[in-house]
mmCIF file of C-alpha atoms (C1' of nucleotides) in Angstrom:
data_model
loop_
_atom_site.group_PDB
_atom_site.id
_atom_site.type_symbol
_atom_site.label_atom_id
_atom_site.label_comp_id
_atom_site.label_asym_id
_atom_site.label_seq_id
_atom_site.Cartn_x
_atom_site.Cartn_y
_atom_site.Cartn_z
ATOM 1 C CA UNK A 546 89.440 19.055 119.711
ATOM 2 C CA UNK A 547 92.248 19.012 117.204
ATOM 3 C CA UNK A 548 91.338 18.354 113.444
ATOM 4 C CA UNK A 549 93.217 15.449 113.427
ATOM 5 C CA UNK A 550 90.613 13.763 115.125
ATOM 6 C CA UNK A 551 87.992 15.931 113.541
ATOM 7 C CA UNK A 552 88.953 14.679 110.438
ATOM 8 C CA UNK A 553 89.162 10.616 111.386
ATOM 9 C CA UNK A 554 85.495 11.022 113.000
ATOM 10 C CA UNK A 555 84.680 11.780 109.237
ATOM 11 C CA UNK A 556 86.314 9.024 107.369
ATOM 12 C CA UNK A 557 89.174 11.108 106.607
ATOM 13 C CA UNK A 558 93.227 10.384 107.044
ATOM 14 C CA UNK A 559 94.689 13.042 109.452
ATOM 15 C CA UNK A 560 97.130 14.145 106.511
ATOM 16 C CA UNK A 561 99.111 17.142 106.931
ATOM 17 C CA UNK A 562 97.538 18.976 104.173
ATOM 18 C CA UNK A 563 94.035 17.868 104.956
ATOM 19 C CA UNK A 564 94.883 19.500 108.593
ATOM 20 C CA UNK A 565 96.536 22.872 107.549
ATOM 21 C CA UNK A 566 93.387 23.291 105.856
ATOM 22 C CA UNK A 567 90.840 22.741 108.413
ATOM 23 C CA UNK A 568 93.273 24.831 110.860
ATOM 24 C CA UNK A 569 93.004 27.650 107.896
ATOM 25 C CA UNK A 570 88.951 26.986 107.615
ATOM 26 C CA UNK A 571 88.258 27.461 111.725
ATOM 27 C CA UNK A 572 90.539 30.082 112.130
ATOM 28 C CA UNK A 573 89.292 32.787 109.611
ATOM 29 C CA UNK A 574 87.053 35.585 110.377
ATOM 30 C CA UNK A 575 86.412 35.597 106.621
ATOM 31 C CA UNK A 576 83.504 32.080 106.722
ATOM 32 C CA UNK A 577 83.385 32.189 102.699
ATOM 33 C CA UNK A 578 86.894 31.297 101.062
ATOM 34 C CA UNK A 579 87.531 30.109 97.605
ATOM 35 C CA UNK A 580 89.730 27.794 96.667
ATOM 36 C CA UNK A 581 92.362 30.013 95.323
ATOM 37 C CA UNK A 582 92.040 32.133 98.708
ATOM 38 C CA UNK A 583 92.410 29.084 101.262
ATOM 39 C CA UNK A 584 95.543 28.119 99.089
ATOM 40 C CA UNK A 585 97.282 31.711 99.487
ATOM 41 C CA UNK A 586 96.810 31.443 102.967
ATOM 42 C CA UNK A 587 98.676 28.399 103.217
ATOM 43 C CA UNK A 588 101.548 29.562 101.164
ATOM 44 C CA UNK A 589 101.607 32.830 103.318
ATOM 45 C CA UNK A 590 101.646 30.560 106.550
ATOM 46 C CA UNK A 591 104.763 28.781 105.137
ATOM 47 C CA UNK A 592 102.822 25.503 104.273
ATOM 48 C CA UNK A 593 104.231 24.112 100.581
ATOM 49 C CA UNK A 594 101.249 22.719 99.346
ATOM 50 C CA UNK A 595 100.115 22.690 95.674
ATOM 51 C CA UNK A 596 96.620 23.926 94.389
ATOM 52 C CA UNK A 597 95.229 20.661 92.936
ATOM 53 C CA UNK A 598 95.468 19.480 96.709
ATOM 54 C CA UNK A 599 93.107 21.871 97.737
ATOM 55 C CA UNK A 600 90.825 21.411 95.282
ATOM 56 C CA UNK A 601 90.678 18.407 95.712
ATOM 57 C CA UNK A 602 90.526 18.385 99.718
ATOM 58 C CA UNK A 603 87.901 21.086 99.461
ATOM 59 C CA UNK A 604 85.764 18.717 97.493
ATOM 60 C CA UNK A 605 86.456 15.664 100.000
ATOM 61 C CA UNK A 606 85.459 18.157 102.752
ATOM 62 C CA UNK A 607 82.238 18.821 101.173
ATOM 63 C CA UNK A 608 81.585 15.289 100.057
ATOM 64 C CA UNK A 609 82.142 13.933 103.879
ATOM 65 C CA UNK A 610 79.734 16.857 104.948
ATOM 66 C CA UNK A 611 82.812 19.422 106.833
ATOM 67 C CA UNK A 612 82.621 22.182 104.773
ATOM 68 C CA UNK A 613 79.295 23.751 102.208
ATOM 69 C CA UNK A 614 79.861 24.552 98.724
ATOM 70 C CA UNK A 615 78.381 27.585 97.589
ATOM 71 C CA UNK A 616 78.196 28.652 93.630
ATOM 72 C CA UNK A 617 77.552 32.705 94.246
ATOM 73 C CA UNK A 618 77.877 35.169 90.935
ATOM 74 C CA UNK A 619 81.400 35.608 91.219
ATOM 75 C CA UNK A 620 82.833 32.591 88.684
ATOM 76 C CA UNK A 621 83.829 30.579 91.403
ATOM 77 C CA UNK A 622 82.912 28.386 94.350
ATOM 78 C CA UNK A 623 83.720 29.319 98.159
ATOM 79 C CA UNK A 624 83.316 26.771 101.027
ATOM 80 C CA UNK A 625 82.345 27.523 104.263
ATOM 81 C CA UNK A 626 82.878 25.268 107.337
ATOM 82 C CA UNK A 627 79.494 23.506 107.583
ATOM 83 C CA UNK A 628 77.529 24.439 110.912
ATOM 84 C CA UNK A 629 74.372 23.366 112.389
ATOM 85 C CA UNK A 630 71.976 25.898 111.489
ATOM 86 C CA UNK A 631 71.319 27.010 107.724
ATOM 87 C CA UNK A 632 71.269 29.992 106.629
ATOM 88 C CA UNK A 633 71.429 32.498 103.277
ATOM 89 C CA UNK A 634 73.869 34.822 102.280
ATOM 90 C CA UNK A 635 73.850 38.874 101.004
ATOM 91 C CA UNK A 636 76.698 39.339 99.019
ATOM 92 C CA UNK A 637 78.377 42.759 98.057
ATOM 93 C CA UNK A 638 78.952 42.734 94.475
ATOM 94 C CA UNK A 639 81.874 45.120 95.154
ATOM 95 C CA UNK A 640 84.293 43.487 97.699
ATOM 96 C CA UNK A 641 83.163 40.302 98.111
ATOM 97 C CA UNK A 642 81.722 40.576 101.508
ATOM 98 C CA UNK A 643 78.990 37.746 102.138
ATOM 99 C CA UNK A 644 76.540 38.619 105.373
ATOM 100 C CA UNK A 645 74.768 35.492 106.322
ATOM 101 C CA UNK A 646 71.096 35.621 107.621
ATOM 102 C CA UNK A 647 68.064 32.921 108.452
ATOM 103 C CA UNK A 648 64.565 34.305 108.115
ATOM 104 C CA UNK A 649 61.768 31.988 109.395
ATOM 105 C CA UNK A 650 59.001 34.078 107.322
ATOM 106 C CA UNK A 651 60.989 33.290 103.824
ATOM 107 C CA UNK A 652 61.260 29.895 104.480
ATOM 108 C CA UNK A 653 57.908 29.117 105.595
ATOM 109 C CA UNK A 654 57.175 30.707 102.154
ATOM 110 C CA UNK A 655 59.178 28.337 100.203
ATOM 111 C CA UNK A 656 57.833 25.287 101.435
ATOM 112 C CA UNK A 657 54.330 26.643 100.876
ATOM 113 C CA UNK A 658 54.915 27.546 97.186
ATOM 114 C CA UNK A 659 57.147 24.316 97.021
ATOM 115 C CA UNK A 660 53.803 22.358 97.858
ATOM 116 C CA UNK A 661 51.402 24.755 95.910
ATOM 117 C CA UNK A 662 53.082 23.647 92.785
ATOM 118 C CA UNK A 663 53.339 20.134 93.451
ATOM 119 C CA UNK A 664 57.122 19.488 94.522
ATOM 120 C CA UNK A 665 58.760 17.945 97.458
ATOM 121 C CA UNK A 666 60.902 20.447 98.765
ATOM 122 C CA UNK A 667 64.685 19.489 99.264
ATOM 123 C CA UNK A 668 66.641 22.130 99.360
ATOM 124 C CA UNK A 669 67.016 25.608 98.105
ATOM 125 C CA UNK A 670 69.410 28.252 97.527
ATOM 126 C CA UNK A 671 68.579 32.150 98.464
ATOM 127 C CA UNK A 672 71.195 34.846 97.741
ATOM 128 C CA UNK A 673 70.823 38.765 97.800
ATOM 129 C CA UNK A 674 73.677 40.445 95.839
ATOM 130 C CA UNK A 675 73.688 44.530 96.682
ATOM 131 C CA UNK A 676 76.398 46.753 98.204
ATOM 132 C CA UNK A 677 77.699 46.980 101.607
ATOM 133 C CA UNK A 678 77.598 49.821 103.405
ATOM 134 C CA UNK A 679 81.008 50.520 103.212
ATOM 135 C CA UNK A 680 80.865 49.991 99.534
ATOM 136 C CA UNK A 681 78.139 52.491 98.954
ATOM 137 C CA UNK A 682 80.191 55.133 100.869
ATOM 138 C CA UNK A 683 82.937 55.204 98.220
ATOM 139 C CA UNK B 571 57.458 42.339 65.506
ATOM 140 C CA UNK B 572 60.223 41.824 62.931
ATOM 141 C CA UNK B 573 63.516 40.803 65.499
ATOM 142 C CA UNK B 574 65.703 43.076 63.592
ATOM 143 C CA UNK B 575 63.256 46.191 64.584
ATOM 144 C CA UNK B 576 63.155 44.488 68.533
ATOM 145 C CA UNK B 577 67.364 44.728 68.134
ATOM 146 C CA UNK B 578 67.049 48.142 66.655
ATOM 147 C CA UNK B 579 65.021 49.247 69.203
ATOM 148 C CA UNK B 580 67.926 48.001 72.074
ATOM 149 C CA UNK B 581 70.772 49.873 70.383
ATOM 150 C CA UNK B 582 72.075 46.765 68.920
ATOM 151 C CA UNK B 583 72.521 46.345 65.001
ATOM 152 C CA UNK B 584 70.312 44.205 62.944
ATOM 153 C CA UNK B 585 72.866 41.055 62.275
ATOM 154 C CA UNK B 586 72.485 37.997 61.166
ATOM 155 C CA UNK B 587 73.682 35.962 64.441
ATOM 156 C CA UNK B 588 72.066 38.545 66.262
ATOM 157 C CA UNK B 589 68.920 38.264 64.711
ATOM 158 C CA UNK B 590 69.133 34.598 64.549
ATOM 159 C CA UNK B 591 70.083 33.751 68.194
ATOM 160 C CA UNK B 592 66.849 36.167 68.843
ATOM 161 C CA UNK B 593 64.650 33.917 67.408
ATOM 162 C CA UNK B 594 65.898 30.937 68.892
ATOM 163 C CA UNK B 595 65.110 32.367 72.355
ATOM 164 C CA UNK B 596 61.819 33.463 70.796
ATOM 165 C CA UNK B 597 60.866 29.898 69.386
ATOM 166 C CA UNK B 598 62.323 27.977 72.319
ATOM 167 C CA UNK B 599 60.043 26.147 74.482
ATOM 168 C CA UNK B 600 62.454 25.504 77.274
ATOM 169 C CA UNK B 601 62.849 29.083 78.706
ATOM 170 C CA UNK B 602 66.333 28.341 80.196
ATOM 171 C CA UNK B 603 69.411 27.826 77.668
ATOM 172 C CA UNK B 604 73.368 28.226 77.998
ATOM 173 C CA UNK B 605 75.001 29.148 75.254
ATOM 174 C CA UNK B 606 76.311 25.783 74.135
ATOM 175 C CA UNK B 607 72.564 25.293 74.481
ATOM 176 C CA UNK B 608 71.714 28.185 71.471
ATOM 177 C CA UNK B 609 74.903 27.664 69.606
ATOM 178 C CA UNK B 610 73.926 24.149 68.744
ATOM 179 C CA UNK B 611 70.359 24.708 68.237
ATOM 180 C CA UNK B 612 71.396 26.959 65.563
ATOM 181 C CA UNK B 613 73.703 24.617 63.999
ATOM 182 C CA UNK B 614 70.734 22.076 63.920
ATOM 183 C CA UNK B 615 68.997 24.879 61.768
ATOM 184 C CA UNK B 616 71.955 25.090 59.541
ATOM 185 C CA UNK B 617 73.221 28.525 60.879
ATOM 186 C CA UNK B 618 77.083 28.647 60.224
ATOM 187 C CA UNK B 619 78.309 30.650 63.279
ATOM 188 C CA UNK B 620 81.066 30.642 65.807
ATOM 189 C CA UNK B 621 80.653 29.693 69.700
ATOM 190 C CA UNK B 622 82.450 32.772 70.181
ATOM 191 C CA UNK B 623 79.931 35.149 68.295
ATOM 192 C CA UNK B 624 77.181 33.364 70.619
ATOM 193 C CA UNK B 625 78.502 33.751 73.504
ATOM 194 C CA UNK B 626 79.929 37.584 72.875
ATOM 195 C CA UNK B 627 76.100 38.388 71.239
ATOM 196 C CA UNK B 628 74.465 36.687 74.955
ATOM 197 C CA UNK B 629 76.519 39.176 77.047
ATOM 198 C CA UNK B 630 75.691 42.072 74.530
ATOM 199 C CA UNK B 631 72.229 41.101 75.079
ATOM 200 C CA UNK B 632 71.887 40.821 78.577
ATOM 201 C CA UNK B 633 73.671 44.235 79.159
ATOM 202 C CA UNK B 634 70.981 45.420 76.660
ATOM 203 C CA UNK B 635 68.174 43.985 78.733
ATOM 204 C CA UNK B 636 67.277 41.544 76.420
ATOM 205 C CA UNK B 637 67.951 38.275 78.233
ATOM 206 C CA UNK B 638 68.615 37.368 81.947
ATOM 207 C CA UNK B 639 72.004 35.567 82.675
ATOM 208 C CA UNK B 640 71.115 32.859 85.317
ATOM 209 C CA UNK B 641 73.872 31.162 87.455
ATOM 210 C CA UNK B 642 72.846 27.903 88.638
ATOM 211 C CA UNK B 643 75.045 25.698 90.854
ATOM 212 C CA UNK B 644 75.571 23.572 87.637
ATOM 213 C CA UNK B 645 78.986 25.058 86.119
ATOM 214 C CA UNK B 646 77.540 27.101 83.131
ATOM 215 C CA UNK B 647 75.289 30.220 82.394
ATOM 216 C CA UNK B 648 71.972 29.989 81.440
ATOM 217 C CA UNK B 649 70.055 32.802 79.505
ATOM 218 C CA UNK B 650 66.604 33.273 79.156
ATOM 219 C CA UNK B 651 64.325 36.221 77.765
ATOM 220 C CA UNK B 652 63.974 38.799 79.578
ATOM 221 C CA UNK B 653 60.280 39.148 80.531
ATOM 222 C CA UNK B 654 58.553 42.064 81.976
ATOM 223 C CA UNK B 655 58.066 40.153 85.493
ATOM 224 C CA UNK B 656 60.420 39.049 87.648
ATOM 225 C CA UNK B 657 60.580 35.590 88.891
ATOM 226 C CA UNK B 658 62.440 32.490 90.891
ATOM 227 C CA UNK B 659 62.687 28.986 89.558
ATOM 228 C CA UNK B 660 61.737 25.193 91.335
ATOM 229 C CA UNK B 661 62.939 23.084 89.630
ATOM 230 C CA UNK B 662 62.954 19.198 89.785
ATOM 231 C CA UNK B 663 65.932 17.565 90.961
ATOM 232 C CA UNK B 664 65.489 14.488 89.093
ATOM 233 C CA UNK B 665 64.001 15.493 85.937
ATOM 234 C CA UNK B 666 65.329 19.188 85.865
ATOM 235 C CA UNK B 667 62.303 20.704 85.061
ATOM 236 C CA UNK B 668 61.853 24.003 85.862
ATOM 237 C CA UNK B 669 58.697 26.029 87.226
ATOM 238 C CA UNK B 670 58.836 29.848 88.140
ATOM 239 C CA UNK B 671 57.282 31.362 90.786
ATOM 240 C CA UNK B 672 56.785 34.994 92.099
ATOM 241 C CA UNK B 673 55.926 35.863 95.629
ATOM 242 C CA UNK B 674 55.786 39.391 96.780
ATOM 243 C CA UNK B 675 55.948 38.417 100.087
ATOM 244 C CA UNK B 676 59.220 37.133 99.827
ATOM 245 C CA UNK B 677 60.385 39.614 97.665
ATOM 246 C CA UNK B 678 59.304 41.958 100.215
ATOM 247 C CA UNK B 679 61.121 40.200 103.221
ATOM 248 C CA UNK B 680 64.331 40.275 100.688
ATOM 249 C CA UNK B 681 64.243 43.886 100.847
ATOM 250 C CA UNK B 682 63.409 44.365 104.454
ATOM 251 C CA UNK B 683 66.250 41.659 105.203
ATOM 252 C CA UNK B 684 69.223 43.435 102.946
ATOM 253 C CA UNK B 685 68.103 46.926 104.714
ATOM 254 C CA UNK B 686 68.732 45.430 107.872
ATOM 255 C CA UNK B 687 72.360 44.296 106.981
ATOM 256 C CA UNK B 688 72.940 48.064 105.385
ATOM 257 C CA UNK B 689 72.998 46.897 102.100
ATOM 258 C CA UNK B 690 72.074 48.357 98.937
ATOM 259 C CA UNK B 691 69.756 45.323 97.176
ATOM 260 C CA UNK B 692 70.670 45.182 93.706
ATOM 261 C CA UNK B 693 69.645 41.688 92.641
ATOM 262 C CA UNK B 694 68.902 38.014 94.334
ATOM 263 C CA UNK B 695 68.482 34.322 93.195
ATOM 264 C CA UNK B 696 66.403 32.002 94.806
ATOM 265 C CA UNK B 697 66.026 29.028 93.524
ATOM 266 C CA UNK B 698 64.277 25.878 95.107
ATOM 267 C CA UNK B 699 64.944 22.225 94.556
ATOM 268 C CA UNK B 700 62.509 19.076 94.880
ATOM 269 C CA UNK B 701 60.516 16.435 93.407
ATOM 270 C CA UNK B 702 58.003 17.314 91.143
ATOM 271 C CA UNK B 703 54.856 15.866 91.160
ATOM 272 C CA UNK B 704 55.722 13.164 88.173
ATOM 273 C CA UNK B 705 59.223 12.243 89.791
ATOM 274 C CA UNK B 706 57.450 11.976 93.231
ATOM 275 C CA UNK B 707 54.975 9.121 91.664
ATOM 276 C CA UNK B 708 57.942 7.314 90.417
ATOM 277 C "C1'" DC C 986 76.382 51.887 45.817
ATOM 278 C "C1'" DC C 987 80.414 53.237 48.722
ATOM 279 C "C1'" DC C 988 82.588 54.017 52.963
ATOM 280 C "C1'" DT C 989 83.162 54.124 57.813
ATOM 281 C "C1'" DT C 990 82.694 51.574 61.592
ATOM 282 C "C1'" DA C 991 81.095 47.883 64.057
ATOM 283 C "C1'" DA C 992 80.532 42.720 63.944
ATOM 284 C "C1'" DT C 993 82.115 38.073 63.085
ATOM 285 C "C1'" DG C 994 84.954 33.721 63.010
ATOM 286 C "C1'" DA C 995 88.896 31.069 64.088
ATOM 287 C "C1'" DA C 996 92.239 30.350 67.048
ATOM 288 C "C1'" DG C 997 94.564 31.242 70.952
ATOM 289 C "C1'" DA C 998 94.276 33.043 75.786
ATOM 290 C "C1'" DT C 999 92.161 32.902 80.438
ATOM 291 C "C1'" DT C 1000 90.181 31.236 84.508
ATOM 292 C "C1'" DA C 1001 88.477 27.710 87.435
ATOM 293 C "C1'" DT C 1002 88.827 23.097 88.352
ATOM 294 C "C1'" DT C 1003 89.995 18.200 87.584
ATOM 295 C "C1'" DT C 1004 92.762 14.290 86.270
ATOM 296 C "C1'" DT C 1005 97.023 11.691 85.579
ATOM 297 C "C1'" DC C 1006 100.853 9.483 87.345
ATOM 298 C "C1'" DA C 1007 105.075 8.806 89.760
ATOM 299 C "C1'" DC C 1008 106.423 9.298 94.407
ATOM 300 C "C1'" DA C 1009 105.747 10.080 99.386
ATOM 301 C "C1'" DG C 1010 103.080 9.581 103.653
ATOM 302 C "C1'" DT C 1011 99.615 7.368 106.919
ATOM 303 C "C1'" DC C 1012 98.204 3.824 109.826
ATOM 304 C "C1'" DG C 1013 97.085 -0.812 111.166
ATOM 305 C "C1'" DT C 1014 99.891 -4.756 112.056
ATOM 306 C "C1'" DC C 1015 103.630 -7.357 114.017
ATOM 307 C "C1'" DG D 610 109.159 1.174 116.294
ATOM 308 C "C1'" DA D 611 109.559 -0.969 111.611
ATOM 309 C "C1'" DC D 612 106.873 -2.927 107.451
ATOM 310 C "C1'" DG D 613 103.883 -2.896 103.924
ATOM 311 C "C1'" DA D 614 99.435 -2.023 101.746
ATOM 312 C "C1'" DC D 615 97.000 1.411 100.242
ATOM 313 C "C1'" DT D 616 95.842 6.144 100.121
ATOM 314 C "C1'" DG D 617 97.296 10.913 99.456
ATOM 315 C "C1'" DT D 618 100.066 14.448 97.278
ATOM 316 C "C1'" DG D 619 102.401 17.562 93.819
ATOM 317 C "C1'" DA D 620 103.439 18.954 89.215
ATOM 318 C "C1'" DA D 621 101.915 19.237 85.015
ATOM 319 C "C1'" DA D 622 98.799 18.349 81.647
ATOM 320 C "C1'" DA D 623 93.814 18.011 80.617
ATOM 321 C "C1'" DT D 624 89.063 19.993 80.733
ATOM 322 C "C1'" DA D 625 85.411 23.177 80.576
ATOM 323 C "C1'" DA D 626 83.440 27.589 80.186
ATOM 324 C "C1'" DT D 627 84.177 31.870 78.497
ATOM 325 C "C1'" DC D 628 86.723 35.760 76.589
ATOM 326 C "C1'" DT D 629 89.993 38.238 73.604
ATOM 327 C "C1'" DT D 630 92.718 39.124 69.519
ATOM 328 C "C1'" DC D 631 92.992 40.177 64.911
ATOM 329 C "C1'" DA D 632 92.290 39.879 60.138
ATOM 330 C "C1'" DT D 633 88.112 39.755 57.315
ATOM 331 C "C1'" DT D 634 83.327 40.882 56.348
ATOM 332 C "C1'" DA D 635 78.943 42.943 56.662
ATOM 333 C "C1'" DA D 636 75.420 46.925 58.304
ATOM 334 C "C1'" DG D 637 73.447 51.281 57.308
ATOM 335 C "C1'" DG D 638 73.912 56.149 56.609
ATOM 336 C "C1'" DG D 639 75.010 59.404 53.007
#
DNA sequence: CCCTTAATGAAGATTATTTTCACAGTCGTC
DNA sequence: GACGACTGTGAAAATAATCTTCATTAAGGG
């Protein structure tokens, strides 16, 4: 399925920026890339494109549901291509490294203390912050 | 206990914007402020002091265990007293109130969980959002 | 009290992100 | 396939949060 079409299903011109990203989006191992990150790979891949674009793309891509926005302790955002099953992240605090993970027990517990203190549960946001293995090593 | 003598006792000289930003966490009946938050709080009570002072005497704090630097998805840092328990925040969607909330069983399932993915916990942030019971009734 | 050293304030620097605005590109229409 | 309306883009300036620099001032020990 090429983005181009990707895009139109989400009420989004099949621009050339607006594709280069996507393209850069699925094709990384690394699921968690900032702004800044998504941008340098663009440049590196030849693609003149200027920063504001992909800020502002990013935030389209969120807003029409493509990509998650996710606000971890490093003083910046990083989008992830959106999927169909949620999960939480463990970042390293060293390199960067984000491990995702889904635990049915942790959630269950949410939406019971959620209810035992009177709220209607939404949402929520879970992140572990340690060091990866290869991190403690050094 | 005098603040000066609690500032002492951290390693951190008895100032005046020290001492005074103190006891505007002390006094504060909203748990969670940024430092815009403090900094005009204190000009309210006819404190003469820089933005820069607050925000360089928060981070001297925090590394000093005094306060707890929170990162919310809301684009600023939000600092609140360091307490001898640990806890995670629900907090209202609509209203932005915040409750806190400890469960060991989660906490528990946090560790278990960052073992599994070989890394080294250091810290976490879990933070759920709803409707609290007033907003619900709306 | 005086002195050494650390702390403060004001302003400028940084970093992340957004907005402005003139110009270029997309896509439905003919 | 060309046309035009309208949206999208890039560059630069604007914002927002936070930090750093540097000259001045204030803590606290002696």
């Amino acid at each position: 399925m090429p983005e181009s079409q990707e895009l139109k299903e989400h009420g989004l011109k099949a621009t050339f920026p607006r594709v280069k990203i996507l393209e850069i989006l699925e094709s990384s191992s690394v699921h968690h890339l900032s702004a800044e990150d998504v941008y340098k790979r663009l440049i590196a891949n030849e693609f003149e494109i200027g920063l504001a674009t992909v800020y502002r793309v990013l935030t389209q891509f969120e807003a029409a549901g493509l990509v998650i926005r996710h606000h971890f302790d490093e003083g910046h955002s990083v989008f992830e291509l959106a999927t169909d099953k949620h999960h939480d992240h463990m970042v390293c605090v060293r390199c960067g490294k984000v491990a995702e993970f889904h635990d049915d027990q942790i959630e269950a517990r949410q939406r019971q203390i959620a209810a035992n203190l009177g709220f209607e549960l939404t949402d929520h946001n879970l992140n572990l912050y340690g060091l990866c293995a290869r991190c403690q090593a050094r």
